[in-house]
């Protein structure tokens, strides 16, 4: 009994620490899908609640970081399924003044948003969060080769769509 | 895609941050989850220490009831001459500035009457069985409530925080021949939590009613009822965003898979079986006690 409750406390504390150190990362990821601050914050809160509540079942505290990402991503995917595809009107896309290459960013951003949810997650975790592919595979609960093919397909689509825009 | 493009996108991505109020809300949620963890642990502890507590209770029981002021109250349910009366076994109350306990411990009392039936029932098999059953239930109720009282007293001695504990009971309106006592345990510290327990007796036999007793032998009532509960969970989650059950969670240990013979239930006035889960059993604590009424038609072939 003693040792069990001891383990739960430690896991809970580890999970809490990871949450408090990384909430902006989860929030960004959520925001990149839902495009709405309140919804993104809700997702992070729900994920955090589940992570703390489930910390008892986490067998190895070392995986807390990966595991929490997985919970958050599942929350995001679930939210997206419920809401259906997000439609962002052109007026809502902030158009910054100035340099030309900003336009390229917007094209790229639109291309990224047009990817399916999992492919987009792979691209973002790889390039924005610098996560190694094997960790991304664990976060998504998929095997490495699936993640690799998502990455290549994602990159290909980004390039192809950009090429079409450039015509 | 140029390298420069993705770098720019990354910079834009990193500009997104939670606001201060969002961070505060998040921290509150984390605290709430931790509190819920502790409540859940406490419940598990009760279940495990149950038998150890029973021995200590023997001494305890005699003390409060030697006085004659046992209050006869609440419902009386006559059936083939037997009556189960719910009396107050122990009335425990405590009040300080921060801590309140209102604990009304019920006791089931059998009084066999030969009243309108004109038959002596004292020695009838159903009466004897009923006495055994009420003894068993009384012991269970005492065990549960004394444990709660003891924890409250320990809390009062050791800590100075806010705490409120209430235990109340009522007799449900049930179809014949059933008698059901509902015991409600409400506990509030930082968060409120409610736990409900049902005790049902078949008055025609005097036996306690377990879920299995309601079905034909070898019927897969657990599978059928569990599938129906999962169906209702999904339906409720689909129609109301605020509703959430542990069903498709990452930590699969928590997911609801099936009921057990220990799952709480009662039979409502429409003669339908209602399954009741306590806070945190199948859903986040904020969902409270959740119940599922199982429609008669899906049990029609297996219900006795």
XYZ file of C-alpha atoms in Angstrom:
471
model
C 0.000 0.000 0.000
C 2.625 2.452 1.049
C 4.852 1.889 -1.933
C 1.904 2.152 -4.317
C 0.694 5.465 -3.021
C 4.303 6.612 -3.055
C 4.546 5.809 -6.755
C 1.277 7.603 -7.514
C 2.473 10.757 -5.818
C 5.691 10.810 -7.762
C 3.958 10.204 -11.072
C 1.433 12.874 -10.287
C 4.207 15.323 -9.429
C 6.158 14.481 -12.601
C 3.076 14.915 -14.763
C 2.286 18.221 -13.080
C 5.819 19.492 -13.677
C 5.750 18.503 -17.344
C 2.369 20.196 -17.767
C 3.524 23.420 -16.145
C 6.708 23.535 -18.210
C 5.076 22.812 -21.552
C 1.551 24.178 -21.555
C 2.381 26.716 -24.266
C 3.522 23.893 -26.530
C 0.221 22.018 -26.151
C -1.671 25.238 -26.549
C 0.104 26.091 -29.822
C -0.527 22.663 -31.175
C -4.207 22.877 -30.250
C -4.494 26.395 -31.611
C -2.992 25.351 -34.942
C -5.991 23.051 -35.375
C -8.903 24.867 -33.782
C -7.813 28.463 -34.604
C -9.581 29.716 -31.538
C -8.048 30.733 -28.216
C -10.896 29.619 -25.971
C -11.187 26.194 -27.587
C -7.439 25.686 -27.529
C -7.335 26.540 -23.816
C -10.231 24.140 -23.148
C -8.400 21.360 -24.917
C -5.253 21.913 -22.863
C -7.301 21.996 -19.654
C -9.136 18.770 -20.475
C -5.881 17.107 -21.420
C -4.209 18.297 -18.217
C -7.094 17.001 -16.097
C -6.911 13.597 -17.749
C -3.141 13.458 -17.470
C -3.184 14.136 -13.723
C -6.076 11.771 -13.133
C -4.440 9.070 -15.185
C -0.962 9.574 -13.796
C -1.565 6.542 -11.569
C -1.634 4.292 -14.628
C 1.575 5.691 -16.080
C 4.108 2.930 -15.625
C 7.295 4.798 -16.320
C 7.583 8.455 -15.368
C 10.244 8.910 -18.059
C 7.563 8.702 -20.713
C 5.407 11.380 -19.101
C 6.349 13.960 -21.757
C 5.468 11.709 -24.688
C 2.386 10.409 -22.984
C 0.994 13.881 -22.269
C 1.534 14.868 -25.905
C -0.463 11.844 -26.867
C -3.309 12.770 -24.552
C -3.332 16.337 -25.858
C -3.270 15.235 -29.475
C -6.171 12.861 -28.869
C -8.104 15.702 -27.263
C -7.395 17.844 -30.305
C -8.445 15.144 -32.765
C -11.584 14.428 -30.800
C -12.485 18.091 -30.732
C -11.940 18.397 -34.485
C -14.135 15.392 -35.184
C -16.903 16.859 -33.100
C -16.727 20.285 -34.702
C -16.102 19.122 -38.248
C -13.580 20.796 -40.507
C -12.663 24.334 -39.573
C -13.534 26.993 -42.078
C -11.599 30.172 -41.672
C -12.853 33.083 -43.700
C -10.296 35.126 -45.562
C -11.040 38.176 -43.412
C -9.832 36.358 -40.339
C -6.415 35.605 -41.710
C -4.194 38.394 -40.504
C -2.445 39.973 -43.462
C 0.701 41.624 -42.275
C 2.028 44.684 -43.954
C 5.321 44.760 -45.745
C 7.744 42.239 -47.093
C 6.792 39.992 -49.940
C 7.898 36.705 -48.477
C 5.109 37.014 -45.890
C 2.764 35.940 -48.681
C 4.727 32.814 -49.169
C 4.244 32.046 -45.468
C 0.515 32.397 -45.774
C 0.448 30.028 -48.736
C 2.537 27.576 -46.804
C 0.317 27.929 -43.789
C -2.771 27.235 -45.840
C -1.094 24.231 -47.368
C -0.211 22.953 -43.915
C -3.781 23.410 -42.724
C -5.077 21.481 -45.695
C -3.219 18.342 -44.646
C -5.088 15.651 -42.773
C -4.862 15.954 -39.004
C -2.218 13.255 -38.470
C 0.068 14.343 -41.306
C -0.106 17.899 -40.028
C 0.806 16.748 -36.518
C 3.859 14.903 -37.854
C 5.088 17.949 -39.797
C 4.538 20.306 -36.871
C 6.081 18.080 -34.219
C 9.071 17.400 -36.471
C 9.792 20.924 -37.672
C 8.289 23.206 -35.015
C 8.973 21.129 -31.914
C 12.099 19.355 -33.195
C 10.805 15.979 -32.041
C 12.623 12.914 -33.374
C 10.512 10.653 -35.566
C 10.553 7.739 -33.133
C 9.058 9.924 -30.432
C 6.444 11.223 -32.859
C 5.589 7.605 -33.596
C 5.032 7.002 -29.879
C 2.958 10.142 -29.520
C 0.690 9.088 -32.381
C 0.701 5.451 -31.339
C 1.805 4.416 -34.815
C 4.842 2.581 -36.065
C 7.851 4.416 -37.399
C 7.313 3.586 -41.065
C 3.764 4.983 -40.959
C 5.080 8.199 -39.465
C 7.800 8.413 -42.098
C 5.297 8.026 -44.889
C 3.124 10.703 -43.274
C 6.133 13.020 -43.186
C 7.059 12.447 -46.828
C 3.478 12.686 -47.995
C 3.045 15.899 -46.007
C 6.175 17.492 -47.398
C 5.261 16.445 -50.906
C 1.829 17.981 -50.619
C 3.194 21.231 -49.279
C 5.532 21.473 -52.231
C 2.960 20.461 -54.798
C 0.384 22.877 -53.534
C 2.904 25.661 -53.504
C 3.848 24.842 -57.060
C 0.219 25.115 -58.133
C -0.076 28.480 -56.430
C 3.017 29.703 -58.180
C 1.643 28.995 -61.636
C 9.167 24.396 -50.006
C 12.045 26.537 -48.953
C 13.846 26.145 -45.657
C 13.243 29.828 -45.063
C 9.514 29.325 -45.413
C 9.269 26.755 -42.685
C 11.514 28.794 -40.368
C 9.195 31.756 -40.726
C 6.230 29.544 -40.069
C 7.912 28.160 -36.980
C 8.491 31.650 -35.626
C 4.866 32.514 -36.169
C 3.830 29.232 -34.531
C 5.909 30.000 -31.457
C 4.293 33.373 -30.959
C 1.097 31.696 -29.805
C 1.009 31.680 -26.020
C -1.576 31.140 -23.341
C -2.821 34.266 -21.629
C -2.313 34.749 -17.924
C -5.933 34.005 -17.130
C -5.816 30.838 -19.216
C -2.729 29.710 -17.344
C -4.463 30.391 -14.039
C -7.484 28.392 -15.127
C -5.169 25.574 -16.136
C -3.470 25.595 -12.745
C -6.859 25.407 -11.050
C -7.798 22.447 -13.203
C -4.580 20.694 -12.243
C -5.346 21.292 -8.560
C -8.856 19.946 -9.039
C -7.493 16.814 -10.717
C -5.079 16.277 -7.840
C -7.890 16.682 -5.352
C -9.993 14.188 -7.324
C -7.076 11.771 -7.245
C -7.008 11.970 -3.475
C -10.764 11.466 -3.161
C -10.584 8.444 -5.411
C -7.743 7.010 -3.381
C -9.695 7.461 -0.217
C -12.642 5.524 -1.595
C -10.380 2.687 -2.632
C -8.917 2.665 0.843
C -12.332 2.200 2.419
C -13.092 -0.746 0.259
C -9.867 -2.436 1.167
C -9.925 -1.778 4.885
C -13.555 -2.829 5.301
C -12.967 -6.086 7.134
C -10.381 -4.646 9.472
C -12.807 -1.973 10.510
C -15.567 -4.423 11.355
C -13.671 -5.793 14.329
C -13.203 -2.376 15.836
C -16.877 -1.613 15.386
C -18.139 -4.254 17.755
C -17.080 -2.123 20.650
C -18.393 0.977 19.075
C -21.922 -0.134 18.323
C -23.029 -0.740 21.873
C -22.253 2.750 23.082
C -24.664 5.043 21.286
C -27.715 2.824 21.446
C -28.062 1.903 25.070
C -30.223 4.953 25.463
C -33.840 4.387 24.597
C -34.267 7.367 22.346
C -34.207 5.454 19.100
C -36.255 7.525 16.781
C -38.815 5.617 14.798
C -39.216 7.488 11.605
C -39.250 7.233 7.847
C -41.013 4.708 5.755
C -42.766 1.537 6.660
C -43.382 -1.045 4.061
C -45.862 -3.780 4.819
C -45.653 -7.022 2.919
C -47.070 -10.388 3.839
C -47.220 -9.257 7.382
C -43.621 -8.154 7.648
C -42.601 -4.584 7.987
C -39.177 -3.122 7.560
C -38.845 0.026 9.529
C -35.979 2.396 8.991
C -34.926 3.819 12.301
C -32.124 6.121 13.229
C -29.370 4.050 14.715
C -26.996 6.848 15.405
C -27.337 10.560 15.008
C -23.942 12.144 14.879
C -23.511 15.823 14.500
C -20.608 18.137 14.970
C -20.263 21.752 14.151
C -17.401 24.167 14.453
C -16.676 27.239 12.406
C -15.116 25.311 9.584
C -16.181 21.758 10.073
C -19.634 20.315 9.941
C -20.872 16.759 10.166
C -24.512 15.737 9.902
C -24.558 11.995 9.966
C -27.741 10.042 10.278
C -26.974 6.351 10.388
C -30.027 4.270 9.505
C -30.860 0.854 10.796
C -33.336 -1.592 9.316
C -35.685 -3.071 11.844
C -38.061 -5.963 11.215
C -41.316 -6.053 13.056
C -43.548 -8.946 12.167
C -47.154 -8.075 12.644
C -50.083 -10.395 12.481
C -52.256 -7.320 12.003
C -54.646 -7.375 9.115
C -53.569 -10.744 7.826
C -54.324 -12.444 11.094
C -51.437 -14.870 10.645
C -48.476 -15.114 12.918
C -45.422 -14.570 10.782
C -42.694 -14.550 13.377
C -41.534 -18.065 12.552
C -42.227 -17.995 8.806
C -39.135 -18.734 6.660
C -39.367 -15.389 4.922
C -39.374 -13.609 8.268
C -36.325 -15.462 9.510
C -34.497 -14.801 6.261
C -35.507 -11.175 6.423
C -34.020 -10.867 9.892
C -30.741 -12.317 8.680
C -30.735 -10.003 5.698
C -31.393 -6.884 7.717
C -28.656 -7.900 10.154
C -26.256 -8.225 7.252
C -27.236 -4.882 5.744
C -27.112 -3.129 9.101
C -23.590 -4.387 9.652
C -22.562 -3.140 6.225
C -24.110 0.263 6.744
C -22.518 0.609 10.147
C -19.143 -0.351 8.806
C -19.353 2.239 6.067
C -20.676 5.054 8.207
C -18.425 4.484 11.198
C -15.447 4.621 8.899
C -16.627 7.953 7.551
C -17.192 9.283 11.071
C -13.774 8.112 12.148
C -12.086 9.816 9.223
C -13.959 12.985 10.006
C -12.871 12.870 13.645
C -9.279 12.285 12.642
C -9.489 15.231 10.287
C -10.890 17.484 13.029
C -8.094 16.520 15.380
C -5.256 16.903 12.924
C -6.227 19.592 10.477
C -7.913 22.927 10.549
C -9.335 23.111 7.032
C -12.908 23.285 5.878
C -14.762 20.019 5.793
C -18.358 19.057 5.577
C -19.701 15.539 5.786
C -23.299 14.485 5.481
C -24.936 11.107 5.425
C -28.628 10.823 4.816
C -30.952 8.065 3.726
C -34.335 7.483 2.225
C -36.588 4.624 1.264
C -37.165 4.466 -2.463
C -40.492 3.994 -4.137
C -40.097 0.517 -5.588
C -42.509 -1.992 -7.108
C -43.549 -4.930 -4.946
C -42.024 -7.010 -3.515
C -38.916 -4.880 -3.231
C -37.664 -2.692 -0.461
C -34.745 -0.375 -1.185
C -32.842 1.891 1.135
C -30.698 4.581 -0.437
C -27.786 5.913 1.542
C -26.222 9.173 0.397
C -22.788 10.230 1.530
C -21.860 13.780 0.693
C -18.455 15.106 1.476
C -17.060 18.549 0.785
C -13.584 19.868 1.354
C -12.181 21.898 -1.529
C -14.567 20.057 -3.824
C -17.837 18.346 -3.137
C -18.241 14.663 -3.737
C -21.286 12.469 -3.445
C -21.496 8.711 -3.089
C -24.697 6.720 -3.161
C -25.314 3.178 -1.961
C -28.399 1.030 -2.503
C -29.608 -1.842 -0.355
C -32.490 -3.878 -1.748
C -34.503 -6.663 -0.135
C -37.030 -8.977 -1.757
C -39.761 -8.919 0.883
C -41.442 -12.065 -0.426
C -38.394 -14.178 0.365
C -36.668 -11.945 2.874
C -33.465 -12.203 0.847
C -31.177 -9.452 -0.195
C -31.432 -8.780 -3.920
C -28.236 -9.024 -5.934
C -28.180 -8.069 -9.556
C -27.823 -11.698 -10.627
C -31.019 -12.596 -8.744
C -33.082 -10.604 -11.208
C -32.130 -12.755 -14.189
C -32.496 -16.298 -15.423
C -29.659 -18.616 -14.656
C -26.652 -18.302 -16.986
C -28.090 -15.217 -18.667
C -25.440 -12.754 -19.836
C -26.941 -9.821 -17.984
C -23.516 -8.277 -17.414
C -22.746 -8.180 -21.135
C -26.185 -6.930 -22.147
C -26.392 -4.221 -19.485
C -22.793 -3.102 -20.072
C -23.363 -2.771 -23.816
C -26.479 -0.710 -23.154
C -24.586 1.552 -20.731
C -21.841 2.118 -23.309
C -24.488 2.895 -25.912
C -26.115 5.447 -23.577
C -22.718 6.968 -22.719
C -21.921 7.534 -26.386
C -25.364 8.902 -27.060
C -25.127 11.381 -24.170
C -21.608 12.462 -25.127
C -22.721 13.020 -28.720
C -25.643 15.248 -27.718
C -23.955 17.240 -24.959
C -20.369 18.454 -25.128
C -20.143 18.870 -21.372
C -20.862 15.208 -20.767
C -17.861 12.962 -20.506
C -17.333 9.352 -19.475
C -14.186 7.271 -19.187
C -14.667 5.292 -22.357
C -11.968 5.897 -24.942
C -9.263 7.230 -22.691
C -5.541 6.796 -23.176
C -5.194 5.265 -19.755
C -7.168 2.182 -20.585
C -7.270 1.025 -16.961
C -9.879 3.680 -16.335
C -12.138 2.929 -19.220
C -15.533 1.506 -18.465
C -15.665 -2.022 -19.805
C -18.427 -3.760 -17.924
C -20.427 -3.747 -14.740
C -19.721 -6.268 -12.005
C -21.895 -7.967 -9.426
C -20.784 -5.246 -7.015
C -22.067 -2.408 -9.192
C -24.758 -0.367 -7.448
C -28.304 -0.701 -8.777
C -31.914 -0.299 -7.805
C -35.295 -1.007 -9.291
C -37.269 2.116 -9.986
C -41.006 2.658 -9.777
C -41.413 1.595 -13.407
C -39.825 -1.744 -12.504
C -36.766 -0.862 -14.579
C -33.254 -1.606 -13.404
C -31.178 1.504 -12.822
C -27.402 1.199 -12.648
C -25.676 3.807 -10.508
C -21.991 4.738 -10.499
C -20.347 6.861 -7.855
C -18.248 9.908 -8.574
C -15.092 9.117 -10.449
C -16.043 5.498 -11.178
C -16.874 5.844 -14.851
C -16.592 9.569 -15.442
C -14.631 12.594 -14.283
C -15.597 13.658 -10.763
C -17.418 16.750 -11.990
C -20.023 14.477 -13.579
C -21.147 13.461 -10.101
C -23.121 10.278 -9.493
C -24.236 8.945 -12.860
C -27.144 6.583 -13.456
C -28.363 4.557 -16.402
C -31.917 3.283 -16.625
C -31.912 0.040 -18.575
C -35.010 -0.211 -20.792
C -37.203 -3.219 -20.022
C -37.276 -4.452 -23.621
C -33.582 -5.200 -23.855
C -33.781 -7.378 -20.749
C -37.171 -8.918 -21.596
C -35.776 -12.317 -22.517
C -33.527 -12.790 -19.513
C -35.309 -11.021 -16.657
C -37.138 -13.264 -14.238
